mmCIF file of C-alpha atoms in Angstrom:
data_model
loop_
_atom_site.group_PDB
_atom_site.id
_atom_site.type_symbol
_atom_site.label_atom_id
_atom_site.label_comp_id
_atom_site.label_asym_id
_atom_site.label_seq_id
_atom_site.Cartn_x
_atom_site.Cartn_y
_atom_site.Cartn_z
ATOM 1 C CA ASN A 209 118.758 167.031 90.302
ATOM 2 C CA ALA A 210 117.965 170.877 87.802
ATOM 3 C CA GLY A 211 117.103 167.639 85.393
ATOM 4 C CA VAL A 212 117.249 169.613 81.915
ATOM 5 C CA THR A 213 117.829 173.003 81.691
ATOM 6 C CA GLN A 214 117.539 174.974 78.769
ATOM 7 C CA THR A 215 119.264 178.895 77.789
ATOM 8 C CA PRO A 216 118.291 180.733 76.745
ATOM 9 C CA LYS A 217 113.994 181.436 77.723
ATOM 10 C CA PHE A 218 113.871 183.229 74.883
ATOM 11 C CA ARG A 219 115.485 185.693 72.513
ATOM 12 C CA ILE A 220 115.104 187.432 68.949
ATOM 13 C CA LEU A 221 117.028 186.808 66.336
ATOM 14 C CA LYS A 222 117.093 189.683 62.533
ATOM 15 C CA ILE A 223 117.322 186.837 59.874
ATOM 16 C CA GLY A 224 120.650 185.728 58.889
ATOM 17 C CA GLN A 225 122.178 185.518 62.598
ATOM 18 C CA SER A 226 122.483 183.465 64.065
ATOM 19 C CA MET A 227 122.741 181.383 67.950
ATOM 20 C CA THR A 228 122.854 178.215 69.392
ATOM 21 C CA LEU A 229 121.145 177.739 71.430
ATOM 22 C CA GLN A 230 122.103 175.752 75.130
ATOM 23 C CA CYS A 231 121.028 172.620 76.877
ATOM 24 C CA THR A 232 122.245 170.862 79.790
ATOM 25 C CA GLN A 233 120.901 167.117 81.529
ATOM 26 C CA ASP A 234 122.551 166.043 85.186
ATOM 27 C CA MET A 235 120.562 162.867 84.813
ATOM 28 C CA ASN A 236 123.379 160.976 83.190
ATOM 29 C CA HIS A 237 120.576 159.656 80.429
ATOM 30 C CA ASN A 238 122.382 158.770 76.728
ATOM 31 C CA TYR A 239 119.604 159.527 75.128
ATOM 32 C CA MET A 240 118.901 163.487 73.717
ATOM 33 C CA TYR A 241 116.587 165.567 72.037
ATOM 34 C CA TRP A 242 115.975 169.271 70.422
ATOM 35 C CA TYR A 243 112.133 169.503 69.433
ATOM 36 C CA ARG A 244 110.353 172.245 67.577
ATOM 37 C CA GLN A 245 106.868 173.177 68.469
ATOM 38 C CA ASP A 246 105.404 175.492 66.312
ATOM 39 C CA PRO A 247 101.917 176.857 67.648
ATOM 40 C CA GLY A 248 98.882 174.852 69.219
ATOM 41 C CA MET A 249 100.965 172.060 67.331
ATOM 42 C CA GLY A 250 103.160 168.815 68.109
ATOM 43 C CA LEU A 251 106.498 168.232 68.804
ATOM 44 C CA LYS A 252 108.860 168.173 65.829
ATOM 45 C CA LEU A 253 112.122 165.744 66.481
ATOM 46 C CA ILE A 254 114.961 167.895 64.525
ATOM 47 C CA TYR A 255 117.825 166.195 65.971
ATOM 48 C CA TYR A 256 118.932 163.471 68.353
ATOM 49 C CA SER A 257 121.836 161.738 70.356
ATOM 50 C CA VAL A 258 122.396 158.272 71.693
ATOM 51 C CA GLY A 259 125.358 158.975 73.701
ATOM 52 C CA ALA A 260 128.061 160.995 73.624
ATOM 53 C CA GLY A 261 129.866 161.544 70.597
ATOM 54 C CA ILE A 262 126.707 160.304 68.164
ATOM 55 C CA THR A 263 124.147 163.006 66.590
ATOM 56 C CA ASP A 264 120.740 161.803 64.108
ATOM 57 C CA LYS A 265 119.024 164.008 61.882
ATOM 58 C CA GLY A 266 114.946 163.794 63.180
ATOM 59 C CA GLU A 267 112.972 164.864 60.799
ATOM 60 C CA VAL A 268 112.949 168.608 60.345
ATOM 61 C CA PRO A 269 116.932 168.898 60.401
ATOM 62 C CA ASN A 270 117.650 171.438 57.263
ATOM 63 C CA GLY A 271 118.607 175.560 59.260
ATOM 64 C CA TYR A 272 120.099 173.217 62.260
ATOM 65 C CA ASN A 273 123.094 171.583 63.817
ATOM 66 C CA VAL A 274 123.669 169.814 66.495
ATOM 67 C CA SER A 275 126.810 168.061 69.183
ATOM 68 C CA ARG A 276 127.614 165.695 71.547
ATOM 69 C CA SER A 277 131.094 166.461 73.478
ATOM 70 C CA THR A 278 129.478 164.534 76.789
ATOM 71 C CA THR A 279 126.774 162.941 78.160
ATOM 72 C CA GLU A 280 125.425 166.300 80.132
ATOM 73 C CA ASP A 281 125.325 168.878 76.921
ATOM 74 C CA PHE A 282 123.581 168.812 73.501
ATOM 75 C CA PRO A 283 124.229 172.596 71.772
ATOM 76 C CA LEU A 284 121.965 173.246 69.207
ATOM 77 C CA ARG A 285 123.050 175.639 66.132
ATOM 78 C CA LEU A 286 121.079 177.828 64.129
ATOM 79 C CA GLU A 287 123.729 179.517 62.144
ATOM 80 C CA LEU A 288 120.878 181.194 59.259
ATOM 81 C CA ALA A 289 118.318 182.021 61.145
ATOM 82 C CA ALA A 290 114.632 182.671 59.437
ATOM 83 C CA PRO A 291 111.261 183.397 60.068
ATOM 84 C CA SER A 292 110.898 179.859 60.078
ATOM 85 C CA GLN A 293 112.757 179.294 62.011
ATOM 86 C CA THR A 294 109.960 181.036 65.421
ATOM 87 C CA SER A 295 109.056 178.546 67.487
ATOM 88 C CA VAL A 296 109.463 177.130 70.101
ATOM 89 C CA TYR A 297 112.009 175.301 70.532
ATOM 90 C CA PHE A 298 111.872 171.835 73.933
ATOM 91 C CA CYS A 299 115.275 169.727 75.233
ATOM 92 C CA ALA A 300 114.404 166.396 75.827
ATOM 93 C CA SER A 301 116.920 163.557 77.348
ATOM 94 C CA SER A 302 115.399 159.962 78.479
ATOM 95 C CA TYR A 303 116.099 157.008 79.856
ATOM 96 C CA ARG A 304 115.351 153.122 78.364
ATOM 97 C CA LYS A 305 113.991 150.030 80.022
ATOM 98 C CA ALA A 306 113.760 147.592 79.326
ATOM 99 C CA ASP A 307 112.406 143.682 80.668
ATOM 100 C CA ARG A 308 111.483 140.637 79.480
ATOM 101 C CA VAL A 309 108.719 141.533 78.667
ATOM 102 C CA ARG A 310 108.346 145.094 77.101
ATOM 103 C CA SER A 311 110.350 147.916 76.805
ATOM 104 C CA GLN A 312 109.987 151.471 77.359
ATOM 105 C CA GLU A 313 111.863 155.495 76.911
ATOM 106 C CA THR A 314 110.962 158.143 79.485
ATOM 107 C CA GLN A 315 111.606 161.281 78.050
ATOM 108 C CA TYR A 316 112.101 165.003 80.325
ATOM 109 C CA PHE A 317 111.861 168.059 79.262
ATOM 110 C CA GLY A 318 113.567 170.966 79.613
ATOM 111 C CA PRO A 319 111.050 174.136 79.772
ATOM 112 C CA GLY A 320 111.390 175.469 76.638
ATOM 113 C CA THR A 321 113.293 178.776 74.193
ATOM 114 C CA ARG A 322 111.051 180.742 72.694
ATOM 115 C CA LEU A 323 112.381 181.879 69.555
ATOM 116 C CA LEU A 324 111.380 185.326 67.204
ATOM 117 C CA VAL A 325 112.750 185.804 64.076
ATOM 118 C CA LEU A 326 112.486 189.319 62.429
ATOM 119 C CA THR B 465 107.240 155.887 58.936
ATOM 120 C CA GLN B 466 104.839 155.258 62.431
ATOM 121 C CA LEU B 467 102.544 158.629 63.101
ATOM 122 C CA LEU B 468 100.645 158.532 66.421
ATOM 123 C CA GLU B 469 97.226 159.930 64.603
ATOM 124 C CA GLN B 470 95.111 162.484 68.004
ATOM 125 C CA SER B 471 91.156 163.428 68.336
ATOM 126 C CA PRO B 472 90.398 165.295 68.763
ATOM 127 C CA GLN B 473 92.408 167.743 68.223
ATOM 128 C CA PHE B 474 90.662 170.952 70.467
ATOM 129 C CA LEU B 475 88.939 169.917 72.860
ATOM 130 C CA SER B 476 86.485 173.162 74.640
ATOM 131 C CA ILE B 477 84.468 172.144 77.304
ATOM 132 C CA GLN B 478 83.151 173.008 80.834
ATOM 133 C CA GLU B 479 83.770 172.093 84.392
ATOM 134 C CA GLY B 480 81.963 169.191 85.382
ATOM 135 C CA GLU B 481 81.778 167.443 82.055
ATOM 136 C CA ASN B 482 83.720 164.247 80.820
ATOM 137 C CA LEU B 483 85.390 163.144 77.905
ATOM 138 C CA THR B 484 88.238 160.441 76.214
ATOM 139 C CA VAL B 485 91.343 161.623 74.095
ATOM 140 C CA TYR B 486 91.962 159.411 71.548
ATOM 141 C CA CYS B 487 95.843 158.467 70.374
ATOM 142 C CA ASN B 488 95.591 155.681 67.278
ATOM 143 C CA SER B 489 98.542 154.524 65.222
ATOM 144 C CA SER B 490 98.635 151.333 62.770
ATOM 145 C CA SER B 491 102.170 150.385 64.287
ATOM 146 C CA VAL B 492 102.586 148.309 67.532
ATOM 147 C CA PHE B 493 104.435 149.711 69.777
ATOM 148 C CA SER B 494 106.361 148.231 73.110
ATOM 149 C CA SER B 495 105.340 150.815 75.341
ATOM 150 C CA LEU B 496 102.979 154.415 74.407
ATOM 151 C CA GLN B 497 103.070 157.423 76.849
ATOM 152 C CA TRP B 498 101.202 160.521 78.078
ATOM 153 C CA TYR B 499 102.048 163.661 79.031
ATOM 154 C CA ARG B 500 100.883 166.653 79.620
ATOM 155 C CA GLN B 501 102.199 170.141 78.572
ATOM 156 C CA GLU B 502 100.697 173.346 80.314
ATOM 157 C CA PRO B 503 101.231 176.802 78.146
ATOM 158 C CA GLY B 504 104.714 178.079 78.979
ATOM 159 C CA GLU B 505 106.180 175.279 79.553
ATOM 160 C CA GLY B 506 107.820 172.213 78.432
ATOM 161 C CA PRO B 507 105.587 168.314 78.247
ATOM 162 C CA VAL B 508 105.660 166.277 82.030
ATOM 163 C CA LEU B 509 104.650 162.516 81.810
ATOM 164 C CA LEU B 510 101.578 161.396 83.099
ATOM 165 C CA VAL B 511 101.234 157.346 82.154
ATOM 166 C CA THR B 512 103.450 154.648 81.468
ATOM 167 C CA VAL B 513 101.527 151.781 79.844
ATOM 168 C CA VAL B 514 103.342 148.117 78.269
ATOM 169 C CA THR B 515 100.549 146.008 78.783
ATOM 170 C CA GLY B 516 97.806 145.657 76.298
ATOM 171 C CA GLY B 517 94.952 145.896 78.153
ATOM 172 C CA GLU B 518 96.638 147.335 80.617
ATOM 173 C CA VAL B 519 94.511 150.170 82.702
ATOM 174 C CA LYS B 520 96.141 152.565 84.860
ATOM 175 C CA LYS B 521 94.210 155.343 86.985
ATOM 176 C CA LEU B 522 94.987 158.833 88.120
ATOM 177 C CA LYS B 523 93.051 161.033 90.560
ATOM 178 C CA ARG B 524 90.243 161.156 87.921
ATOM 179 C CA LEU B 525 92.475 160.072 84.655
ATOM 180 C CA THR B 526 91.537 156.568 82.837
ATOM 181 C CA PHE B 527 94.458 155.690 81.074
ATOM 182 C CA GLN B 528 94.225 152.015 79.058
ATOM 183 C CA PHE B 529 96.139 150.826 75.982
ATOM 184 C CA GLY B 530 94.691 148.606 73.361
ATOM 185 C CA ASP B 531 95.050 145.185 73.129
ATOM 186 C CA ALA B 532 96.634 145.196 70.257
ATOM 187 C CA ARG B 533 99.512 147.215 71.618
ATOM 188 C CA LYS B 534 98.159 150.029 68.229
ATOM 189 C CA ASP B 535 96.852 152.505 70.327
ATOM 190 C CA SER B 536 95.492 154.291 74.368
ATOM 191 C CA SER B 537 93.230 156.134 75.493
ATOM 192 C CA LEU B 538 92.513 159.138 78.452
ATOM 193 C CA HIS B 539 89.493 159.372 80.113
ATOM 194 C CA ILE B 540 89.380 162.518 82.657
ATOM 195 C CA THR B 541 86.344 161.355 85.349
ATOM 196 C CA ALA B 542 84.522 165.695 86.356
ATOM 197 C CA ALA B 543 86.980 167.701 83.959
ATOM 198 C CA GLN B 544 89.050 170.829 85.995
ATOM 199 C CA PRO B 545 90.267 173.810 85.102
ATOM 200 C CA GLY B 546 93.221 172.809 85.671
ATOM 201 C CA ASP B 547 93.445 169.850 83.654
ATOM 202 C CA THR B 548 93.737 172.748 80.349
ATOM 203 C CA GLY B 549 96.692 172.230 78.406
ATOM 204 C CA LEU B 550 98.250 169.840 75.523
ATOM 205 C CA TYR B 551 97.843 165.967 76.056
ATOM 206 C CA LEU B 552 100.748 164.442 74.379
ATOM 207 C CA CYS B 553 101.217 160.910 73.429
ATOM 208 C CA ALA B 554 103.749 159.014 72.255
ATOM 209 C CA GLY B 555 104.892 156.013 71.808
ATOM 210 C CA PHE B 556 107.912 153.809 72.167
ATOM 211 C CA ASN B 557 108.799 150.872 69.645
ATOM 212 C CA THR B 558 111.916 148.812 70.540
ATOM 213 C CA ASN B 559 112.377 147.920 66.700
ATOM 214 C CA ALA B 560 113.001 151.429 65.698
ATOM 215 C CA GLY B 561 115.001 152.366 68.872
ATOM 216 C CA LYS B 562 112.543 155.671 69.425
ATOM 217 C CA SER B 563 109.536 157.109 70.397
ATOM 218 C CA THR B 564 106.891 158.845 68.304
ATOM 219 C CA PHE B 565 104.763 161.533 69.643
ATOM 220 C CA GLY B 566 101.318 161.809 68.128
ATOM 221 C CA ASP B 567 100.323 166.052 67.418
ATOM 222 C CA GLY B 568 98.115 166.352 70.095
ATOM 223 C CA THR B 569 95.133 167.045 72.315
ATOM 224 C CA THR B 570 94.541 171.103 73.422
ATOM 225 C CA LEU B 571 91.835 170.770 76.391
ATOM 226 C CA THR B 572 90.411 173.623 77.179
ATOM 227 C CA VAL B 573 88.578 173.138 80.785
ATOM 228 C CA LYS B 574 86.056 176.890 81.277
ATOM 229 C CA PRO B 575 84.937 177.270 85.107
#
């Protein structure tokens, strides 16, 4: 299994340009996530999906859009790039396990896309 | 909104020293995960703790889940330069249906 793959690894955009960050997972996970991580900081949730055809906003969705037409793919779209969107973007997928006592989630992350908006 | 606070935010120590990182919340979690992220890579799961009071060991790393399942700690014994990275805790709440990540502790271990 390749796990979670992301393309491109690095991209420079000019202000106002648009682009799509690709994310694919081959683990048949229902849940997928997009995070951004600014230098020295933690993860901020942008959008997430609980299954094909279903997406929802996270903490910082403004300026981004997503779609989930298949279980495997979860692309993130930036329509009008702004300098504030300079960051490292991580895609993750997860499975959830539940027993009589507790439920838990394990997220698997891609290697990230480093985006610079000038 | 569920919050997970990690402390300290930054930690720089010499090789061989011991350290503890904390992850605290006012919310109860069904389970809690610790991830480590090395520079230029995505976070990787270290451990999941599920039961209140649970202790798990991973070589020199000891993870503990609080009795009330609101907090957790990570203790590293005899830290090595290879332990350098960002340590993230994430709590999963069944009712909320999602995981909440802390802001992380950046650990630097100097040789």
